XYZ file of C-alpha atoms in Angstrom:
621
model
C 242.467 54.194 153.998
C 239.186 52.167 155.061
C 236.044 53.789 155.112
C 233.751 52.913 158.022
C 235.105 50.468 161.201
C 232.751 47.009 161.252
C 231.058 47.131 164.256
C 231.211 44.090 166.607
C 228.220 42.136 169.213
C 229.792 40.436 172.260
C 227.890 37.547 172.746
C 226.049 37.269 176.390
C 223.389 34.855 177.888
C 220.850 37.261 178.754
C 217.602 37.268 177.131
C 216.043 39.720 174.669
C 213.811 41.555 177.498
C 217.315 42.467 179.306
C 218.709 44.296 176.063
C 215.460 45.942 175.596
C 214.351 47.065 179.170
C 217.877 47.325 181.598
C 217.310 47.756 184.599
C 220.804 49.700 185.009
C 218.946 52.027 182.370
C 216.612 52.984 185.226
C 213.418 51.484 182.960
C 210.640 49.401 184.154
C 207.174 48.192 182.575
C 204.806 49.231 184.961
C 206.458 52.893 184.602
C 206.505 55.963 182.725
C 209.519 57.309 183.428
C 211.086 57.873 180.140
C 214.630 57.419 179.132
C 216.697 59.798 177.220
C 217.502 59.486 173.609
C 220.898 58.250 174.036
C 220.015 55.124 176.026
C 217.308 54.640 173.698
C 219.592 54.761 171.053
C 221.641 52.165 172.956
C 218.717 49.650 173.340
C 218.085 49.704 169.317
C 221.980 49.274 168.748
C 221.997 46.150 170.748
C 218.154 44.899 169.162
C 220.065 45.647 165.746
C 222.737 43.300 166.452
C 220.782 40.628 167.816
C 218.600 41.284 164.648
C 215.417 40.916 167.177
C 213.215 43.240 164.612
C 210.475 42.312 167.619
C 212.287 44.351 169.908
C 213.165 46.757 167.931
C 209.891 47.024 167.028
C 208.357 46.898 170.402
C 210.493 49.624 171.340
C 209.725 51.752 168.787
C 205.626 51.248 169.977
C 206.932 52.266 173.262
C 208.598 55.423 172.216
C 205.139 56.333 170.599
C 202.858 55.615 173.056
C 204.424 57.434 175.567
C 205.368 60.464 173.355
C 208.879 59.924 173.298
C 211.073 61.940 171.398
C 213.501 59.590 169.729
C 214.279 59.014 166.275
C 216.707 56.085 164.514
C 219.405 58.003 162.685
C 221.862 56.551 159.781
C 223.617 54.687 162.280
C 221.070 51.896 162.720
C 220.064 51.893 159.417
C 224.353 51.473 158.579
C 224.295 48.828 161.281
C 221.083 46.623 159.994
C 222.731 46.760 156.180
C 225.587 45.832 157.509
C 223.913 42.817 159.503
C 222.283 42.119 156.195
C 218.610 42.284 157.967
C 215.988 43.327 155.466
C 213.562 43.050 158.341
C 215.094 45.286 160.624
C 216.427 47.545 157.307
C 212.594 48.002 156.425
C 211.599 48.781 160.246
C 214.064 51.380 160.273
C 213.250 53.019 157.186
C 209.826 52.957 157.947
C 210.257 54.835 161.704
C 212.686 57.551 159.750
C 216.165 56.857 159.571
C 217.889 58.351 156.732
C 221.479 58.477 155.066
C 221.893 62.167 153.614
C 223.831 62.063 150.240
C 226.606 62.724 151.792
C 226.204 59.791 154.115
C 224.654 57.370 151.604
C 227.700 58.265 149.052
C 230.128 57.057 151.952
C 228.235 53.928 152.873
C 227.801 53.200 149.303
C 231.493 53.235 149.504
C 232.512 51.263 152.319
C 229.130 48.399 151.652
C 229.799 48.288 148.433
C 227.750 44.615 147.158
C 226.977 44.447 150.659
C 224.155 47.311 150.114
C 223.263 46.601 146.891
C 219.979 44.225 147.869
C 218.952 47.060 149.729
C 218.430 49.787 147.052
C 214.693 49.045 146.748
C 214.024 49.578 150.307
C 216.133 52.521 150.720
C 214.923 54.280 147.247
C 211.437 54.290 149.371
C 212.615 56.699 151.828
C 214.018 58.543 148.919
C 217.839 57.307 149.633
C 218.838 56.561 145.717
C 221.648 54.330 145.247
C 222.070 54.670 141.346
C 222.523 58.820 141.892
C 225.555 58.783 144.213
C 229.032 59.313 143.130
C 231.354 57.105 145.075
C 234.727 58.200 143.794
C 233.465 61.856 145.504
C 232.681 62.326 149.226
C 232.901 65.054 151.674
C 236.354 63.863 153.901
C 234.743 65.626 156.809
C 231.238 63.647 156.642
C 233.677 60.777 156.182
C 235.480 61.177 159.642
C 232.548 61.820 161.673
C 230.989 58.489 160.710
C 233.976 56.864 161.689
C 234.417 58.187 164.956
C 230.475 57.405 165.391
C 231.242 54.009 164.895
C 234.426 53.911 166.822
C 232.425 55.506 169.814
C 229.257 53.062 169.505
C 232.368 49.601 169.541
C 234.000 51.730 172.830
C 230.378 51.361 174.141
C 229.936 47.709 172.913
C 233.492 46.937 174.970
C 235.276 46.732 171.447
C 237.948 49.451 171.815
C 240.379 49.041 169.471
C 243.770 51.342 169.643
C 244.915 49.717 166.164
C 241.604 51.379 164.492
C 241.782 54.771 166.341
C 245.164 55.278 165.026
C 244.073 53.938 161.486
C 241.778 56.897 161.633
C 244.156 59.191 162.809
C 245.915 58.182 159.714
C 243.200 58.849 157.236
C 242.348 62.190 158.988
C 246.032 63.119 158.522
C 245.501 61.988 154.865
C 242.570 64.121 154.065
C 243.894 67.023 156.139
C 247.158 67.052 154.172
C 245.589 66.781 150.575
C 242.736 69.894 151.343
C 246.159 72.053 152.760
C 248.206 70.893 149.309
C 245.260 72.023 147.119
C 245.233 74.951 148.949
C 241.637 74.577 150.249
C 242.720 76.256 154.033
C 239.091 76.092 155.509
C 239.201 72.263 154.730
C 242.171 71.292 155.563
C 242.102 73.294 159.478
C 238.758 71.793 159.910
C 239.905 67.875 158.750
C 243.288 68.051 161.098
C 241.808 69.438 164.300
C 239.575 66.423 164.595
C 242.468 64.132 165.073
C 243.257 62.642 168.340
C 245.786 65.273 169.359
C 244.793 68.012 167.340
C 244.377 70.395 170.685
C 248.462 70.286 170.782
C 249.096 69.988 167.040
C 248.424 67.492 164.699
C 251.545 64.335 164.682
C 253.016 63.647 161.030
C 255.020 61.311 161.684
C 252.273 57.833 161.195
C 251.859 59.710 158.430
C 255.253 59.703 156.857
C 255.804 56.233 158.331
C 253.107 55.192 155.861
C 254.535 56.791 152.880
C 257.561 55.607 152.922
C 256.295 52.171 153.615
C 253.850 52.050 150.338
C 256.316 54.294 148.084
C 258.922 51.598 146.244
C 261.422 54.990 145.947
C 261.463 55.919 149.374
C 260.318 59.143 151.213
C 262.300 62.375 149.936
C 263.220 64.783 152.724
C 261.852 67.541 150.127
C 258.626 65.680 150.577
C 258.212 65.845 154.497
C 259.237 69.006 154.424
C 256.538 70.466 151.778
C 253.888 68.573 153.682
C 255.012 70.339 156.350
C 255.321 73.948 155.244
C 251.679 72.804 153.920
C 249.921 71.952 157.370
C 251.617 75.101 158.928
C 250.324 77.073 155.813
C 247.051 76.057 156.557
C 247.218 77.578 160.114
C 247.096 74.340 161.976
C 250.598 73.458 163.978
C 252.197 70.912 163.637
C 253.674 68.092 167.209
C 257.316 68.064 167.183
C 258.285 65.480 164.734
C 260.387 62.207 166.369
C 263.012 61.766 163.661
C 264.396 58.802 165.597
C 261.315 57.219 164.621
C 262.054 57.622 160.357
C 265.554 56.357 160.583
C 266.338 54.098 157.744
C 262.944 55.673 155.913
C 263.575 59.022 154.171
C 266.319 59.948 151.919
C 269.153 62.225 152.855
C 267.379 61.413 156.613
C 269.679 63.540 158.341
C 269.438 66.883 156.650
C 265.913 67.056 158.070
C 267.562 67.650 161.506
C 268.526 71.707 160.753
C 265.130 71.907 158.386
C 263.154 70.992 161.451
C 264.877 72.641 164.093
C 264.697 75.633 161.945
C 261.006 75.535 161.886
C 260.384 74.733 165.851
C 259.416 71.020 164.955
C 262.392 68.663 166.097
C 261.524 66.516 168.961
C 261.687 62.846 170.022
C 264.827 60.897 171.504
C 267.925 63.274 170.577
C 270.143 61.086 171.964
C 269.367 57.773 170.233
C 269.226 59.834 167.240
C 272.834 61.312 167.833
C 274.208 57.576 168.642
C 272.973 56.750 165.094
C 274.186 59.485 163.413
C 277.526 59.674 165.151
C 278.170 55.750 163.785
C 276.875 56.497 160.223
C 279.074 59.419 160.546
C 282.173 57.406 160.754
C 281.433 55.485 157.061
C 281.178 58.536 155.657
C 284.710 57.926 153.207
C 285.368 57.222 149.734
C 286.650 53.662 151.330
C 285.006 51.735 153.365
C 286.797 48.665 155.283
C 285.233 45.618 157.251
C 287.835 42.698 157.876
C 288.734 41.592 154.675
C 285.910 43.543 152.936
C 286.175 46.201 151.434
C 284.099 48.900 149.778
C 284.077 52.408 147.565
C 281.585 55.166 147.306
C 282.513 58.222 145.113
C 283.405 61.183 146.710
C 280.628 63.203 145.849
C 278.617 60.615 147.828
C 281.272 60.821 150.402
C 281.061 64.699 150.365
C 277.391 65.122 150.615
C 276.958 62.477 153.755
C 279.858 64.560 155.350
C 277.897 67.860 155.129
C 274.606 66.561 156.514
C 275.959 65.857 159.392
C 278.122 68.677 160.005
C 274.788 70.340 159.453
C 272.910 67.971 161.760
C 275.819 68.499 164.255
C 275.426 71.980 165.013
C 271.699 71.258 166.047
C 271.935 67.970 168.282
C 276.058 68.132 169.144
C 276.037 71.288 170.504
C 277.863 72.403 173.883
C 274.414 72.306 175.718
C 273.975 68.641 174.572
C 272.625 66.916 177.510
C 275.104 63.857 177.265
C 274.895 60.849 179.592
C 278.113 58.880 180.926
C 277.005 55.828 178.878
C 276.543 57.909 175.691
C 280.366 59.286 176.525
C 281.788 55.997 177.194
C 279.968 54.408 173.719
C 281.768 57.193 171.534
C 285.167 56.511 173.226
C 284.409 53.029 172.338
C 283.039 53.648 168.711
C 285.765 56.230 168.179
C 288.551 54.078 169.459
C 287.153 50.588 167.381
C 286.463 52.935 163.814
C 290.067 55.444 164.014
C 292.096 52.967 162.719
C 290.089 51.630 159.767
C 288.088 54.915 158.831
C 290.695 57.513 159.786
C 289.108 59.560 157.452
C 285.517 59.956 157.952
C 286.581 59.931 161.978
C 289.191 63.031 161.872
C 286.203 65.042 160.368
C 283.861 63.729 163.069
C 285.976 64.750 165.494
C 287.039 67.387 164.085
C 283.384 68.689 163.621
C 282.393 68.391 167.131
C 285.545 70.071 168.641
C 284.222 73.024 167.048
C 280.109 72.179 167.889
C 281.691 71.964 171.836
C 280.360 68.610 171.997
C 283.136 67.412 173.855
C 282.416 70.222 176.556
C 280.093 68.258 178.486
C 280.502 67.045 181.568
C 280.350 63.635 180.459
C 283.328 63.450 178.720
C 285.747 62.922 182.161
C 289.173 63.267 181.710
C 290.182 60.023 181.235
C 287.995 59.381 178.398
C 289.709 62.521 176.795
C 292.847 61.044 177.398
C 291.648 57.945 175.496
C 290.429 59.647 172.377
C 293.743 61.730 172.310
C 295.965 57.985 172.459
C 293.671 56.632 169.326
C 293.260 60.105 167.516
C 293.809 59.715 163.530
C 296.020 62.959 163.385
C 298.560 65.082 165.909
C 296.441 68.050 165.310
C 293.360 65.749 167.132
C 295.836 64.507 169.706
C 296.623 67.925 171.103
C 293.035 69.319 170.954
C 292.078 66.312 173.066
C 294.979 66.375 175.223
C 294.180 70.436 175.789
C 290.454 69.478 176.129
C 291.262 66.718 179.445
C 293.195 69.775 180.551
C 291.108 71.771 180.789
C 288.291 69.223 182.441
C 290.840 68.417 185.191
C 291.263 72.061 185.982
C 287.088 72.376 186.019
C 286.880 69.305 188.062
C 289.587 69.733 190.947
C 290.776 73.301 191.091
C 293.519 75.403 190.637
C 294.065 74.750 194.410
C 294.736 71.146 193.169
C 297.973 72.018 191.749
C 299.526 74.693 193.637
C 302.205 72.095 194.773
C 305.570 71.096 193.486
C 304.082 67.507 192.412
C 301.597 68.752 190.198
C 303.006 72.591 189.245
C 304.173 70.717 186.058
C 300.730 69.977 184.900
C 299.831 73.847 185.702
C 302.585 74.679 183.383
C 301.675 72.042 180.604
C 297.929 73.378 180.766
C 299.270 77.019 180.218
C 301.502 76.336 177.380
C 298.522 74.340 175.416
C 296.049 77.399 176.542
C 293.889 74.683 177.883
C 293.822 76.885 181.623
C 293.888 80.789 181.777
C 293.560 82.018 184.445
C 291.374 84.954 185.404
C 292.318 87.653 188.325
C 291.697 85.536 191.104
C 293.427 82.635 189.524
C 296.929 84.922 188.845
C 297.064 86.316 192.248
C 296.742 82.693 193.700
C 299.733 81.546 191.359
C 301.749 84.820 192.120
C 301.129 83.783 195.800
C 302.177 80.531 195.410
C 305.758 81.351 193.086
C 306.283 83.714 195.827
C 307.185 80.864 198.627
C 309.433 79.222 196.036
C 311.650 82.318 195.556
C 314.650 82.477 197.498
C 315.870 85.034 199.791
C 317.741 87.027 196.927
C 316.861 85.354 193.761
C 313.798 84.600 191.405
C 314.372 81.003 189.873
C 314.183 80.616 186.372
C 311.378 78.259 186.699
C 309.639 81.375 188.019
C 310.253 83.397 185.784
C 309.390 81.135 182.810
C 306.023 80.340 184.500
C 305.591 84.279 184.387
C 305.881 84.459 180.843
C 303.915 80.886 180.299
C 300.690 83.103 182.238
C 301.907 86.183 180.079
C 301.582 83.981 176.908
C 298.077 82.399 177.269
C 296.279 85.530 178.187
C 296.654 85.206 182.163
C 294.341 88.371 183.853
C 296.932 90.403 185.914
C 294.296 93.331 186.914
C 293.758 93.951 190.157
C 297.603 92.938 191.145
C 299.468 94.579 193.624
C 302.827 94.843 192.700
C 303.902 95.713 196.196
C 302.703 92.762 198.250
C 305.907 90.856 196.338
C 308.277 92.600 197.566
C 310.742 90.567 199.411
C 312.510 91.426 202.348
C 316.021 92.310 201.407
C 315.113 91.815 196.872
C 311.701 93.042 194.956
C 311.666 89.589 193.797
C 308.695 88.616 191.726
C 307.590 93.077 192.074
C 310.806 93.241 189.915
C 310.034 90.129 187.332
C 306.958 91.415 186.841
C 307.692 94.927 185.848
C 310.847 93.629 184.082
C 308.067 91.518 181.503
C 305.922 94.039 181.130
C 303.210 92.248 183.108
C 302.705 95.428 184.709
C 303.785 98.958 184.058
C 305.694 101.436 186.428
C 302.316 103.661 185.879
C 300.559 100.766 187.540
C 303.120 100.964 190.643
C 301.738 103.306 193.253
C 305.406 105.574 194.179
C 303.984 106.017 197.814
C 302.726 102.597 198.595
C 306.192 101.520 197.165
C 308.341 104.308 199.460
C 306.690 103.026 202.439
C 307.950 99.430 201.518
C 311.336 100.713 200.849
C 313.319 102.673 203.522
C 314.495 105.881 202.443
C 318.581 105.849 202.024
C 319.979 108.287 205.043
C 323.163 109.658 202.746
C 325.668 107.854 204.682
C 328.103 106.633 202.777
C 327.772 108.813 200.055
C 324.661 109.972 197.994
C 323.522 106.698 196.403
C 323.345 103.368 198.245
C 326.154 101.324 197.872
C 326.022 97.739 196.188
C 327.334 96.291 199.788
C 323.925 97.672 201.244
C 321.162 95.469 202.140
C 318.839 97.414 200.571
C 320.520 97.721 197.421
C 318.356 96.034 195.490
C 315.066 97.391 197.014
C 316.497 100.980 196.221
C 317.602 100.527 193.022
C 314.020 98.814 191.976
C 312.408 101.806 193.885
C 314.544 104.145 191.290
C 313.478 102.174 188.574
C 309.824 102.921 189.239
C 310.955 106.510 189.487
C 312.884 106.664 186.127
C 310.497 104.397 183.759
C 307.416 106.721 185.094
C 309.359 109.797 184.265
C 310.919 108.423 181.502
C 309.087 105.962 179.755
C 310.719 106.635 176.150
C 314.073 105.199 177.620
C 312.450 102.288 179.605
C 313.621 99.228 176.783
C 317.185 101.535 176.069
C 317.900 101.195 180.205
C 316.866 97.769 180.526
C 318.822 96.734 177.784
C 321.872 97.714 179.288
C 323.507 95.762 181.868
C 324.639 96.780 185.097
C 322.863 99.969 185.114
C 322.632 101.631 188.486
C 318.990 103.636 188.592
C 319.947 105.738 191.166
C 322.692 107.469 188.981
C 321.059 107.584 185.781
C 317.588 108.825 187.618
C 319.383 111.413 189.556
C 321.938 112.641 186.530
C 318.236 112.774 184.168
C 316.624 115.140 186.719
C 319.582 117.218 187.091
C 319.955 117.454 183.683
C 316.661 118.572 183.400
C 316.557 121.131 186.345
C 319.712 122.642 184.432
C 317.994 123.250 180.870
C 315.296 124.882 183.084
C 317.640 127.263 184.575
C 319.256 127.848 181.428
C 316.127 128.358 180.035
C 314.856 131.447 182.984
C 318.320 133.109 182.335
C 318.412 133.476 178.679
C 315.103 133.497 177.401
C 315.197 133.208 173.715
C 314.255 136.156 171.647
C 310.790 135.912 170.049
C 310.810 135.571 166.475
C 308.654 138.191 164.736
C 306.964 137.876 162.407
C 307.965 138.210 158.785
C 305.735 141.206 156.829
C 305.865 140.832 152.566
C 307.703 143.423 150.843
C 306.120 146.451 149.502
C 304.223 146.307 146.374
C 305.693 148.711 144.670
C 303.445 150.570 142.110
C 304.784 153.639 139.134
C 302.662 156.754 139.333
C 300.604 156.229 136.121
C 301.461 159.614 133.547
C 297.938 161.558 133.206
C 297.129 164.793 130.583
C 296.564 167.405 133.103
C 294.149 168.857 130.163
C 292.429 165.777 129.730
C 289.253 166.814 131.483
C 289.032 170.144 129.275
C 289.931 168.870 126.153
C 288.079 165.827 125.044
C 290.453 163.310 122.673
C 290.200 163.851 119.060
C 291.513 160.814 116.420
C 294.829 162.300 114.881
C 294.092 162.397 111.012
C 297.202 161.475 109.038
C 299.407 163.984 107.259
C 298.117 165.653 103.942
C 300.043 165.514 101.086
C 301.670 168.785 99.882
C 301.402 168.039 95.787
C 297.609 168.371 96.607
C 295.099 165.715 96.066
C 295.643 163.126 93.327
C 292.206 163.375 90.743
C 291.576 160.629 87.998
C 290.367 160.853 84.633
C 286.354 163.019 84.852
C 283.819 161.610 83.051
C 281.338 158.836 84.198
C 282.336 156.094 85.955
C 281.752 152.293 84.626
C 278.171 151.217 84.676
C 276.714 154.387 84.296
């Protein structure tokens, strides 16, 4: 960075008096009404760049005589060092203006030989050149010298956007080395003073720099610490335009989830994703242009292919606000790059089936169409071909093709799953497949379309079985039960009886096969039985020519005669079994026990009379 903007004089042909008394100022000589210290201030700026010392001077007698309270500050003194005007240098010094050390360290600095001829004249208002440090200065003291002179050239007509956003810069500079040495006070203080520091302070000149002056390259590691740094230091941080670094940092596009993770991704997200998506399809172990040809290892290939997956998920997502142009530009990319990066295009597609991208609106479907003719793999061919399904069925309506020229795209879009329909959506087909039944009969067409809805997940609640009830056949009420769309415990018996007339007996008990109502009887039975009966319902069905009637009645009876059977011999309780006895020996007692205590027998004595040894003293005595 540059320390201190030059400040420039626009030249004018007005005299000396003009600069010093302006009339637009409100000043005149025979008055005494004073001016503020800011216009005074003004009036010595422009005497400094003349270098008219008399007018400068003359102003300053002004200012005394009529008790004015206005002092020169470092400003004018910076200015008249930087005209080179001893004169005026000397004047200034004499009426007060001072550089602190803070300020004379920083114009020491930026002057450099420029204020060396000066030292005497500054040493005598005790400003000593040979004691400051240059390679140290306050960063804060720094910036507010700049913007004073950036203010004082806006004044002058010099306004320069190139210089405010140098200083931005160097702000941003300062602000991020105090947060990366930890210094938190420092570093909140330097970054709030830039030009948008109300909203958050903007990285990305910053970044833009480095990688500019850095022969390596900008590491996404690197914008990332700085970042975590800034946001460490409590001061947030503007939404960072990645658009705006493309070609500039390293492994560019796994920044895309690191930011978006953190709340900082901003700028042109489309732009962005038109880059990506054509980097995206070189991203192969072999690359081909024409004749030329090129390899990259597959760890290379590998590592580009995950960053933007990653990068896809953030910017590719279903809620991607995609224009028509942006859709019509992949069709075009994807149709030119399929056939000589089949590769590196099956995963991009591939990767933003799954990310929805191909959701929007956007994408009509005869651009779907189009990427399904030039897809690298069948696999691509039918997701695309399911996807334009689906967006004619969004676009135009199931109404659309409720009609025998277009009921073969209904059926297509069921098989592939790209349409299932909800409740409303069933009835209206049941509806429709109604009119094409005949009188007696359920085409097979029907009845494959059934099990098509059955198959992709088709939402039957809410259906009436009854309101398909033909007049003379149960048509579809009968297909439907028959495929388990719905159960006979979904059939209400007394909404169905009042569809179906009773059967009056004559003739017999059951209705005949000749009867008209035949059919409607025999499905009303059926209801009957597989309610009752539900254990039997597959056994039944998968016999053929089963009359309902017969086996319903003959399965109550049956039952009606176990019951009697049942009220006229009872069977006999079990009891229940008790263990056998335990039997138990009376234990032999002594009857004298309690009178005559137990005595130890004492074995027999011998009748020869006890056996004596030899008398006399025994051994050891």
């Amino acid at each position: 960075m540059f320390l201190l903007h030059p400040m420039r004089q626009g030249r004018r042909n007005t005299t000396a008096m003009h600069y010093m008394w302006p009339y637009d100022y409100g000043f005149y000589s025979d008055s005494d009404r004073p001016l503020d210290a800011g216009k005074w201030s003004d009036a010595l700026t422009r005497a400094v760049l003349r270098k008219d010392v008399d007018a400068a001077r003359g102003l300053f007698d002004h200012t005394f005589w009529h008790n004015t309270d206005f002092k020169p500050d470092w400003f004018h003194l910076y200015l008249a060092v930087q005209q080179q005007d001893r004169a005026t240098v000397q004047l200034l010094v004499t009426h007060g203006a001072r550089f602190d050390k803070e300020q004379l360290t920083i114009a020491a600095a930026a002057l450099k030989e420029v204020i060396a001829p000066f030292k005497s004249i500054l040493a005598e208002g005790g400003m000593r050149l040979d004691r400051v440090d240059t390679e140290n200065y306050d960063a804060r003291t720094a910036i507010a010298m700049d913007k004073r002179l950036l203010a004082e050239n806006a004044k002058l007509g010099h306004a320069n956007p190139q210089e405010t956003a140098a200083l931005d810069l160097a702000i941003v500079q300062f602000g991020v080395r105090a947060a990366r040495r930890k210094n938190t006070a420092e570093a909140r203080d330097i970054l709030h003073q830039t030009s948008g520091g109300v909203d958050g302070v903007d990285l990305a000149p910053l970044f833009r720099h480095l990688a500019a002056t850095s022969a390596a390259g900008l590491d996404a590691a690197v914008v990332l610490g700085i970042i975590d740094d800034v946001r460490a230091a409590g001061v947030n941080v503007q939404p960072l335009a990645l658009e705006t670094l493309s070609g500039k940092v390293e492994d560019f596009y796994t920044l895309v989830t690191a930011l978006d993770a953190r709340g900082v991704l901003g700028g042109d997200t489309a732009s962005l994703r038109d880059v990506m998506l054509h980097s995206w399809c070189f991203a192969q172990t072999q690359l081909t242009q024409g004749d030329f040809s090129i390899e990259q290892s597959p760890d290379a290939a590998q590592r580009q292919r995950a960053a933007f997956a990653a990068a896809a998920k953030v910017i590719c997502g279903k809620d991607s606000d995609v224009t028509p142009d942006e859709a019509r530009r992949y069709t075009d990319l994807h149709t030119r790059q399929a056939p000589r990066h089949g590769d590196a295009v099956a995963h991009m597609d591939e990767t933003l089936l799954q990310t929805g991208f191909f959701g929007a609106a956007a994408f009509t479907p005869t651009l779907l169409e189009s990427l399904a003719a030039a897809a690298p793999t069948d696999a691509l061919r039918g997701a695309f071909n399911k996807q334009a399904q689906a967006r004619q069925f969004e676009d135009k309506g199931l109404y659309h093709f409720l009609s025998p020229k277009r009921f073969d795209t209904l059926r297509a879009a069921l098989r592939s799953g790209a349409f299932v329909p909800d409740a409303d959506d069933s009835e209206d087909i049941l509806r429709y497949l109604k009119t094409r039944c005949a009188l007696r009969e359920v085409p097979e067409d029907v009845v494959q379309t059934l099990r098509e809805m059955k198959t992709a997940g088709a939402d039957f609640r809410g259906i009436e079985v009854t309101d398909y009830l033909g007049a003379k056949h149960p048509l579809l009420a009968k297909t439907l039960l028959d495929l388990d769309i719905v159960s006979a415990r979904d059939i209400r018996p007394q909404r169905l009886s009042k569809r179906i007339a009773p059967h009056k007996g004559l003739g017999g008990m059951f209705v005949q096969n000749t009867d008209r109502d035949y059919a409607l009887s025999e499905f009303l039975y059926q209801v009957m039985f597989e309610r009752t009966y539900p254990e039997r319902t597959q056994e039944m069905r998968a016999k053929r020519g089963v009359s309902y009637q017969r086996v319903y009645t003959l399965a109550q009876l049956s039952k009606q005669v176990d019951a009697i059977k049942a009220l006229q011999s009872p069977p006999r309780p079990k009891l229940p079994s008790l263990p056998p006895p335990k039997m138990q020996l009376p234990e032999k007692k002594n009857p004298y026990a309690d009178y005559y205590p137990y005595t130890r027998p004492r074995p027999p004595s011998s009748p020869y009379g006890s056996i004596k040894g030899r008398s006399g003293p025994k051994p050891g005595y």
